[in-house]
XYZ file of C-alpha atoms in Angstrom:
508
model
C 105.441 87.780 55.375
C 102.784 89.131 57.879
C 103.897 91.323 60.014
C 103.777 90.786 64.044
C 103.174 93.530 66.602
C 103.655 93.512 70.589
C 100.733 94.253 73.058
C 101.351 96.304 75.941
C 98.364 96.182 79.003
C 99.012 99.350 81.462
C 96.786 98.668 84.251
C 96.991 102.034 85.942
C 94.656 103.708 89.334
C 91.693 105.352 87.322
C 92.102 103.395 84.291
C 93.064 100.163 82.005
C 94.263 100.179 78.672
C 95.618 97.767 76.113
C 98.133 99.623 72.874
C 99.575 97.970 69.866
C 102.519 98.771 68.870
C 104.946 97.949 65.916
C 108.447 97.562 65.672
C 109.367 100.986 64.450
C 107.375 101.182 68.051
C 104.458 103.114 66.539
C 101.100 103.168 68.216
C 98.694 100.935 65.801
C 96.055 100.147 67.881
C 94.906 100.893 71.396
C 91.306 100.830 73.944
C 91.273 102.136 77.300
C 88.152 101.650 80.156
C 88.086 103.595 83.061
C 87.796 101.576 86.769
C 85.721 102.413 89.683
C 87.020 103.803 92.981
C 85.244 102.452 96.089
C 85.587 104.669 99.362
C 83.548 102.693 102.119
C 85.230 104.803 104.834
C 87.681 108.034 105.082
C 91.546 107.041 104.330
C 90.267 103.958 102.590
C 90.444 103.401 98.768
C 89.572 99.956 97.055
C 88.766 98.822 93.634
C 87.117 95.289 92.448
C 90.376 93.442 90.415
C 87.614 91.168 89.019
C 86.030 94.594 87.359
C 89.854 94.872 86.162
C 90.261 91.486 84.946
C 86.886 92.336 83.159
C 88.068 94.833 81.740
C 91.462 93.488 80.157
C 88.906 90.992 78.396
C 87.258 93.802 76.843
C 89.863 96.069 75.519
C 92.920 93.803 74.622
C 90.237 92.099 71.716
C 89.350 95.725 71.180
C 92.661 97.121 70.324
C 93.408 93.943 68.134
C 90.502 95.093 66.469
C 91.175 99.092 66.076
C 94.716 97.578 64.847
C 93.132 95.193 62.300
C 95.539 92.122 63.115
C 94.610 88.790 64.751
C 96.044 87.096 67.998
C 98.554 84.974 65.506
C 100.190 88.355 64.712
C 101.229 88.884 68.329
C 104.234 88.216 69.362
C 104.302 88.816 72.945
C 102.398 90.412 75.738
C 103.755 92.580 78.571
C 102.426 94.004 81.613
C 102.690 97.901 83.328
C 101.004 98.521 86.829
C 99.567 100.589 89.240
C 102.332 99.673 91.599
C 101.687 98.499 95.356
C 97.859 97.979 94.926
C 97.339 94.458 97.132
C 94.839 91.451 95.861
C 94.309 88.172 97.614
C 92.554 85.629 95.966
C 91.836 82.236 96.397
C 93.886 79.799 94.677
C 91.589 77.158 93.854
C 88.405 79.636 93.005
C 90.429 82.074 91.110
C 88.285 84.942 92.999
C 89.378 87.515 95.271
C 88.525 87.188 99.101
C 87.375 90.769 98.971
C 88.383 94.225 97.296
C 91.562 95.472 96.589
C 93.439 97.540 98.379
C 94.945 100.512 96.525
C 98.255 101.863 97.325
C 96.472 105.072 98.311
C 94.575 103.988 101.038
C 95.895 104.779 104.598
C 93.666 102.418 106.875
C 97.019 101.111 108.039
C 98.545 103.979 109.921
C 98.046 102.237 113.650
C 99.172 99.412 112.224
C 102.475 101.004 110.834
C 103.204 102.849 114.494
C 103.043 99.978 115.799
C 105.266 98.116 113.683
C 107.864 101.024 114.226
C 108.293 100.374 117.844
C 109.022 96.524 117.461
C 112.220 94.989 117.725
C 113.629 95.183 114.039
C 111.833 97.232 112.433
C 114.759 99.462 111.779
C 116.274 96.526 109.029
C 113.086 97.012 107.439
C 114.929 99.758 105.167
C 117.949 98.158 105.678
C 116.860 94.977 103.351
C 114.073 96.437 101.479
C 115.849 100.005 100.829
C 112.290 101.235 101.725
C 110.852 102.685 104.800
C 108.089 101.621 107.340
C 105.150 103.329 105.753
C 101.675 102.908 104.764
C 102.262 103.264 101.439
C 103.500 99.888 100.235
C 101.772 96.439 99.856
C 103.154 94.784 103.115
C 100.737 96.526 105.603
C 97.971 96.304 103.570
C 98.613 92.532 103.759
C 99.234 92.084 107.441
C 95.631 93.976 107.592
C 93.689 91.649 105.295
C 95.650 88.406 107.356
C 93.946 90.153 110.340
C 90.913 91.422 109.470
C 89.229 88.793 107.417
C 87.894 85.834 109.242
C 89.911 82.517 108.557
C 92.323 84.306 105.830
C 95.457 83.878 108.212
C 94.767 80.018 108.226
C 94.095 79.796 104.271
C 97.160 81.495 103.526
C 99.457 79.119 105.745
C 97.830 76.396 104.497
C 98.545 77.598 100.920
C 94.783 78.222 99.909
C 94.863 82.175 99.065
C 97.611 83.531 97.428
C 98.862 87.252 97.213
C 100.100 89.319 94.336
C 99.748 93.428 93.059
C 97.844 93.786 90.101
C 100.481 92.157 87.708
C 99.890 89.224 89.662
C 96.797 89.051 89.151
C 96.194 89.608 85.188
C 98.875 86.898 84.469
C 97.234 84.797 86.847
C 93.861 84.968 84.987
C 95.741 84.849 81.933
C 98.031 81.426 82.350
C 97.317 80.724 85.570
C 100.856 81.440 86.804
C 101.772 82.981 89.990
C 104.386 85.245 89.687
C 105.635 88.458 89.830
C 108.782 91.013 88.836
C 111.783 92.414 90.697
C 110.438 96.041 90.234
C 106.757 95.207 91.746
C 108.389 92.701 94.169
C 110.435 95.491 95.620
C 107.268 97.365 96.544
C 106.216 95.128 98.878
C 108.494 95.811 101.650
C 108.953 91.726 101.836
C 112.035 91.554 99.236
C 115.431 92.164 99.856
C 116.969 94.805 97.648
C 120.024 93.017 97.612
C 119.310 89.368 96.675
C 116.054 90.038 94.920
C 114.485 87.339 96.589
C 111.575 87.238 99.719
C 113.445 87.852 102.794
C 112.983 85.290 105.896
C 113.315 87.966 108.432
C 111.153 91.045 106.554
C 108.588 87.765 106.071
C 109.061 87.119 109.945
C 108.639 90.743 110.848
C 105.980 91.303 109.170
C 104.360 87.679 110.105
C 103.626 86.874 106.043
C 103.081 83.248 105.380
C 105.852 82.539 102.434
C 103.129 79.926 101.245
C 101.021 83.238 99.960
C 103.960 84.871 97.624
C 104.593 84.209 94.346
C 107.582 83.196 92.636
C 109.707 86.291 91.751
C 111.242 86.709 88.234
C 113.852 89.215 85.914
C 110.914 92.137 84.352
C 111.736 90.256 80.779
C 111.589 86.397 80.637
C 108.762 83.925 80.095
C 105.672 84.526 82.795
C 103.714 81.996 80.749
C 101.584 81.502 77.635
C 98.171 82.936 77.859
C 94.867 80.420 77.503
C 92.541 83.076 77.255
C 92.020 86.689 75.677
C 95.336 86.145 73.728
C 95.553 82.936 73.555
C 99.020 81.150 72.718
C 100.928 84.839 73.099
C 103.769 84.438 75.671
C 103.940 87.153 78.333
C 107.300 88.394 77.883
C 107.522 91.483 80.676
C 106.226 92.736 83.687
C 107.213 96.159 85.156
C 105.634 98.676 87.738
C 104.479 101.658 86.111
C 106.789 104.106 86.632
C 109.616 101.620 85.958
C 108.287 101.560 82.473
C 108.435 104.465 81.927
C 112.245 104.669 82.525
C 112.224 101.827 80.290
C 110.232 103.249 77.697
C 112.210 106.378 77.511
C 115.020 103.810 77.008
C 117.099 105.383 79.809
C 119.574 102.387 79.651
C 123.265 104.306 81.122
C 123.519 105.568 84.742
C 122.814 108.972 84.897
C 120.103 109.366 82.305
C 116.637 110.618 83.993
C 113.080 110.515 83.124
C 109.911 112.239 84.339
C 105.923 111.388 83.913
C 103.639 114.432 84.587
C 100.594 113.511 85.684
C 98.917 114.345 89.063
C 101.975 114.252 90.444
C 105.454 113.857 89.399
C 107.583 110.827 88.823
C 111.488 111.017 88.419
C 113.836 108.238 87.734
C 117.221 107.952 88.154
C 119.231 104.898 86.215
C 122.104 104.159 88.907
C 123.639 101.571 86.666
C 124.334 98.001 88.638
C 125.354 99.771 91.669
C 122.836 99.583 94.490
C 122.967 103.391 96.009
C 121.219 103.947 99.458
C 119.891 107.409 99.344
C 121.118 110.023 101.744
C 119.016 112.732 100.665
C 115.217 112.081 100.754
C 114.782 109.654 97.226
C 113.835 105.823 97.543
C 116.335 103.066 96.389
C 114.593 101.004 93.581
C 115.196 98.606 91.381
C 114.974 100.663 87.561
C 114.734 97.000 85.440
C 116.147 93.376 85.234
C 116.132 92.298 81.851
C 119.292 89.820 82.525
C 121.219 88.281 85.750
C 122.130 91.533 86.773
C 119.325 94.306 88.082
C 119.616 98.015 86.916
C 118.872 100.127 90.402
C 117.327 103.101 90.327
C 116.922 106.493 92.717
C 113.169 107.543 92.577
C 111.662 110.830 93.671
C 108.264 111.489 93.928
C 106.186 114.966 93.788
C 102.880 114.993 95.257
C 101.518 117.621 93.271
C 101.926 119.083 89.632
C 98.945 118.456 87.302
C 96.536 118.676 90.277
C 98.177 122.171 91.048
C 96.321 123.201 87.479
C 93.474 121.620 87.944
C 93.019 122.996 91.692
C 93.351 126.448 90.005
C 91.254 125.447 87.779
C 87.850 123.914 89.731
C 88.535 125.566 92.934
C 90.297 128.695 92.472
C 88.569 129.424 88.932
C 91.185 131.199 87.550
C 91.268 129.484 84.288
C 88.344 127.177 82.672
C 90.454 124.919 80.696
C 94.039 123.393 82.036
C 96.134 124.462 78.661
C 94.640 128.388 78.988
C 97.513 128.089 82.144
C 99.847 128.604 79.263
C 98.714 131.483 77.965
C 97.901 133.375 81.027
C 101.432 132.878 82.304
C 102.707 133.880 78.764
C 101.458 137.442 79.425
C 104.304 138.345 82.068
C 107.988 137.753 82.542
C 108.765 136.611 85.961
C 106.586 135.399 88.611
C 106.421 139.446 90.110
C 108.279 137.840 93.149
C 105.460 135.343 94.436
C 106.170 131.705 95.309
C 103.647 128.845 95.635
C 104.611 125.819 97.578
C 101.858 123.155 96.837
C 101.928 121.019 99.841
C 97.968 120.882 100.157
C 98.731 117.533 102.205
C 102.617 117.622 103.021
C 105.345 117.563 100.758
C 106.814 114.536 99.226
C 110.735 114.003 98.114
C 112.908 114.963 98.910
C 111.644 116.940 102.089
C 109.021 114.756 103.499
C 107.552 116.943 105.850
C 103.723 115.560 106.449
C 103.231 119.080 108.489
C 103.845 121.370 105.611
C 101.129 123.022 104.206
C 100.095 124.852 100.485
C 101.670 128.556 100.886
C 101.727 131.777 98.870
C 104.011 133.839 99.658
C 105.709 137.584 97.816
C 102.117 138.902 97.270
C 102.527 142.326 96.232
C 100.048 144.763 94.538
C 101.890 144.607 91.651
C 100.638 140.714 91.309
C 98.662 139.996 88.114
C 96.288 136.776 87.510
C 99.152 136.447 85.058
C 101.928 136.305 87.654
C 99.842 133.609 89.437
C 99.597 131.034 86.567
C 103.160 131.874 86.345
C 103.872 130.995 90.075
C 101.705 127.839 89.834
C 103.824 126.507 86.767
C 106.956 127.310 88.344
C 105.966 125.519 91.532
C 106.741 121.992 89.091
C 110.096 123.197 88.252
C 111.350 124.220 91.692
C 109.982 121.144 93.227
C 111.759 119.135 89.905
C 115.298 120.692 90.880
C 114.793 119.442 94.421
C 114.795 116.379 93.179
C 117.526 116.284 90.692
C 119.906 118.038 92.839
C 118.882 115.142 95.268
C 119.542 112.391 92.640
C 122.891 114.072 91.533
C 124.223 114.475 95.298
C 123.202 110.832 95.810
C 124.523 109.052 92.345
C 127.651 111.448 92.264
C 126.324 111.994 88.614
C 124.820 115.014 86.876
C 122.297 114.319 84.687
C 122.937 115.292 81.196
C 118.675 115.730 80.301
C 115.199 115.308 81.586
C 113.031 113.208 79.247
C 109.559 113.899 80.095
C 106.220 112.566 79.467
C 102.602 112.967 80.861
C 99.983 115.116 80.278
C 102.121 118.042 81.871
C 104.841 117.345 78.844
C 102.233 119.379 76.816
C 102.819 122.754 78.406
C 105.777 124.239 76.521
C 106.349 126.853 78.797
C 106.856 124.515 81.622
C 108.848 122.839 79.790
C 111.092 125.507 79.337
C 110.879 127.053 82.751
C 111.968 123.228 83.606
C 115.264 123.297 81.505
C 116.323 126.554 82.931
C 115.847 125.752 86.158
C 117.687 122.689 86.310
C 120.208 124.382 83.579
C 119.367 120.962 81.371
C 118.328 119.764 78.264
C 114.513 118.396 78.318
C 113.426 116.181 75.667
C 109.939 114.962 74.967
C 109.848 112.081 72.747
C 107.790 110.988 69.549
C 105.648 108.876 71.723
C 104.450 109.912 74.845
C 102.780 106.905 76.184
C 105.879 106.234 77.625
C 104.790 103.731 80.398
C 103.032 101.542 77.893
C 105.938 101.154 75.482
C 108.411 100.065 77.784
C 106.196 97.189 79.004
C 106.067 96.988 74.764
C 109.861 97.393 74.555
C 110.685 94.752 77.663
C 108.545 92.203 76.365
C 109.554 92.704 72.599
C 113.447 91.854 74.000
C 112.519 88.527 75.824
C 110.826 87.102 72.519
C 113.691 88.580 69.913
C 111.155 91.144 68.865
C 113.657 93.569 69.481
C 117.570 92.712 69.570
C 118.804 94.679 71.757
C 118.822 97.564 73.951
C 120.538 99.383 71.186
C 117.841 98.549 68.930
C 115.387 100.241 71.199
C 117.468 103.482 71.448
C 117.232 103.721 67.668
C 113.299 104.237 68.006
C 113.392 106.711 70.754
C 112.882 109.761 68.907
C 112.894 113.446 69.992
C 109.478 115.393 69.247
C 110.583 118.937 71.106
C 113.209 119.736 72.983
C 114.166 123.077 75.084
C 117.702 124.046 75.993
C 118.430 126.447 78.881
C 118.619 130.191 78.725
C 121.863 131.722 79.877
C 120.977 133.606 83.066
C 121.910 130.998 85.502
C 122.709 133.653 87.976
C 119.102 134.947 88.162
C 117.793 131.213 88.189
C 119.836 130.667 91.358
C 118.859 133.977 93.515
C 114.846 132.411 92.509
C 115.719 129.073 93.198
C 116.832 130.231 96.537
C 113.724 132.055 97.655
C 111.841 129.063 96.682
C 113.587 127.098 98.974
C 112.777 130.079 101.918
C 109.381 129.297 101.144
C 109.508 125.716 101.727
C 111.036 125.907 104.938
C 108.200 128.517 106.001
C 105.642 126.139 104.601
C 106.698 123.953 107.283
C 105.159 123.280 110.380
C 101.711 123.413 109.999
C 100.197 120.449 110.337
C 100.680 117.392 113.043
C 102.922 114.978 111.123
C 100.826 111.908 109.756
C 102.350 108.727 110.183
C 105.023 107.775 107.686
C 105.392 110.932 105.995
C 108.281 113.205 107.465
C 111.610 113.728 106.850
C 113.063 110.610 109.108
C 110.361 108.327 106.769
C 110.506 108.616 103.714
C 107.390 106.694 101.479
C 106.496 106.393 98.100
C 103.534 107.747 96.277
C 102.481 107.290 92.549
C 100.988 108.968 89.879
């Protein structure tokens, strides 16, 4: 009998790539490209989704080939994004009215002010469970309707059509227009509650409904492709970091997940209950792979990896980002300095735009040493913020971090991590984490898989570091890191939607 495989496509920021995987969930094939940035003015960041759709073309042949199986091996296809990115396209050409607009560009901060101060914005949160800021796909929509001659028109008539990069690929692929709960939810245009596009966010934010596409559970059938793969059903769509929770099969409430990349990304499962956070973290939808959603309490570090590499290219303290490991391996303790990395504010759950990077404790006694030390420890503070925030929100503690990302690498953060947070971290057999569970979810709609069970099974442990005992000590640090954070404060001028009354999403 020949044996079948699932395709995963994780369309991420800087890159594309396609992985094959089998159903012991082992990697058997995979080819990535890298994308082009475009920066035609400061705050603004766009990328060409035709250059994407290019690209998919390219490397989802290529890793059938590095896997040496043929399309009638697959049996399904499912999609992992770059979430919040914004494409508008016309729906009889197929081709985009102009560039995408990544969720990192900030041309929409006027915009967003004044949004803030009209009548109703305040049940924007309300029914998205997301607030007012630049960061999600809404804005970036209302700009395009306004700044690009005759769009407004096209899209009431029906003529362009909107989607985030999920959108897009399984438009090119079947020709479909649809989307998933967990992108959906990005928008600022779906309600949290009902899942569905909201009449009043869609009259707030003056978004023809004619423009939207149709919104469906992450697993389920978002058509059969007619190109590239043709014949293989796309079974899944997720945002990125929601496959990652998926993909580190965190399946019970409680159970948490992190990706270490530039910045950090933590996931809470909440179960079936929506919780509205009360202490900095964004209400999400985690998955949907039946009638019922799984929700989700997300927390978002601006910095981690780029803390490295910033001591790496600027500071020059190291030349390569794993000699960070060995540096801080020749002390103990951080010699009593704190860094508080928030080069451009600091994200969940503080939010404080007008906080700025600090070093503080500097002593003569202070080694090179003690510095890589400080730097490392600056993504384990800023990772118990978060879970303390997710366990005061859920009512839950969680049990272990599973981690991922390029960060997951460094065993002595790894470790600093666990006693910090006095927790269990896990790192799993397979790291590409955000990949798999687009794998995983659209293995499950096609039978692939049977169950959720069944994907537990092939979630195996790689490393894993328990907490040392001296909880006490951990504490009295923990607590001068948070004396540093509130003297980081203050600054900067607040930028708009990023303080502690606001808070937005970011992404790896």
């Amino acid at each position: 009998m020949t044996q079948r495989y699932v395709l995963a496509i994780d369309q991420g920021t800087t890159s594309t790539r396609c992985i094959v995987f089998d159903q012991h969930a082992r990697l058997a094939g995979m080819a990535q490209r890298t994308q082009r940035q475009h920066y035609p003015r400061s705050g603004w960041v766009e990328q060409d989704a035709l250059e994407i759709w290019r690209t998919v073309e390219r490397i989802v042949p290529a890793a059938l080939r590095d896997a040496g199986i043929t399309v009638d091996q697959v049996a399904a296809l499912g999609i992992a994004n770059q979430r919040e990115t914004t494409v508008v396209w016309d729906r009889n050409t197929g081709l985009p009215v102009r560039l995408a607009i990544v969720w990192q560009d900030v041309r929409t901060e006027e915009l967003v002010e004044r949004l803030r101060k009209q009548p109703g914005a305040q049940r924007v949160p309300e029914l998205s469970g997301l607030p007012l800021a630049t960061y999600f796909a809404a804005p970036r929509l209302c700009w395009l309707l306004d700044n690009v001659e005759g769009l407004r028109a096209k899209a009431e008539r029906g003529d362009v059509v909107f989607g985030t990069m999920e959108s897009w690929l399984i438009w090119n692929l079947t020709g479909e227009h649809v989307t998933d709960v967990t992108n959906a939810g990005r928008t600022l245009l779906m309600n949290l509650a009902t899942r569905q596009w909201d009449e009043e966010l869609l009259r707030f934010f003056d978004i023809p409904r004619a423009m939207l596409p149709r919104i469906e559970a992450s697993t389920g059938d978002f058509g059969t492709a007619r190109t590239v793969v043709p014949g293989v059903r796309i079974g899944a769509a997720l945002g990125d970091q929601h496959a990652a929770l998926f993909g580190q099969t965190c399946f019970a409430p409680g159970e948490t997940e992190c990706t270490y990349g530039t910045g950090g990304f933590l996931m809470m499962n909440t179960g079936t209950e929506l919780i509205r956070s009360q202490h900095g973290l964004l209400t999400t939808i985690g998955y949907q792979v039946g009638p019922e959603p799984v929700y989700a309490l997300e927390g978002p570090i601006a910095v981690t990896g780029s803390l490295v590499q910033w001591l790496r290219d600027i500071v020059g303290l190291i030349a390569t980002a794993p000699e960070i490991e060995t540096l801080a391996s020749t002390v103990d303790d951080n010699g009593g300095c704190y860094l508080v990395p928030a080069f451009s504010g600091l994200y969940a759950p503080h939010w404080r735009s007008d906080a700025r990077g600090l070093l503080i404790g500097l002593t003569s006694y202070v080694t090179k040493g003690h510095l890589a030390r400080a730097v490392l420890e600056a993504t384990a503070w800023q990772t118990r913020d978060v879970v303390e925030a997710m366990n005061a929100d859920a009512g839950l503690k969680a049990q272990s971090l599973r981690v991922a990302g390029g960060m997951a690498a460094n065993n002595l953060l790894m470790q600093m991590i666990a006693d910090v947070l006095d927790t269990p971290v896990m790192r799993p057999l397979v790291t590409e984490t955000v990949s798999l569970g687009a794998a995983y979810a659209a293995g499950l709609s096609v039978g692939y898989w049977p169950d959720l069970q069944g994907l537990r099974r092939n979630w195996r442990v790689a490393a894993q570091w328990n907490p040392s005992p001296d909880r006490a000590l951990r504490d009295e640090e923990y607590e001068r890191w948070q004396r540093a954070v509130q003297l980081s404060v203050g600054w900067a001028r607040p930028a708009s939607g990023l303080d502690n009354r606001n808070p937005p999403a970011t992404r790896r």
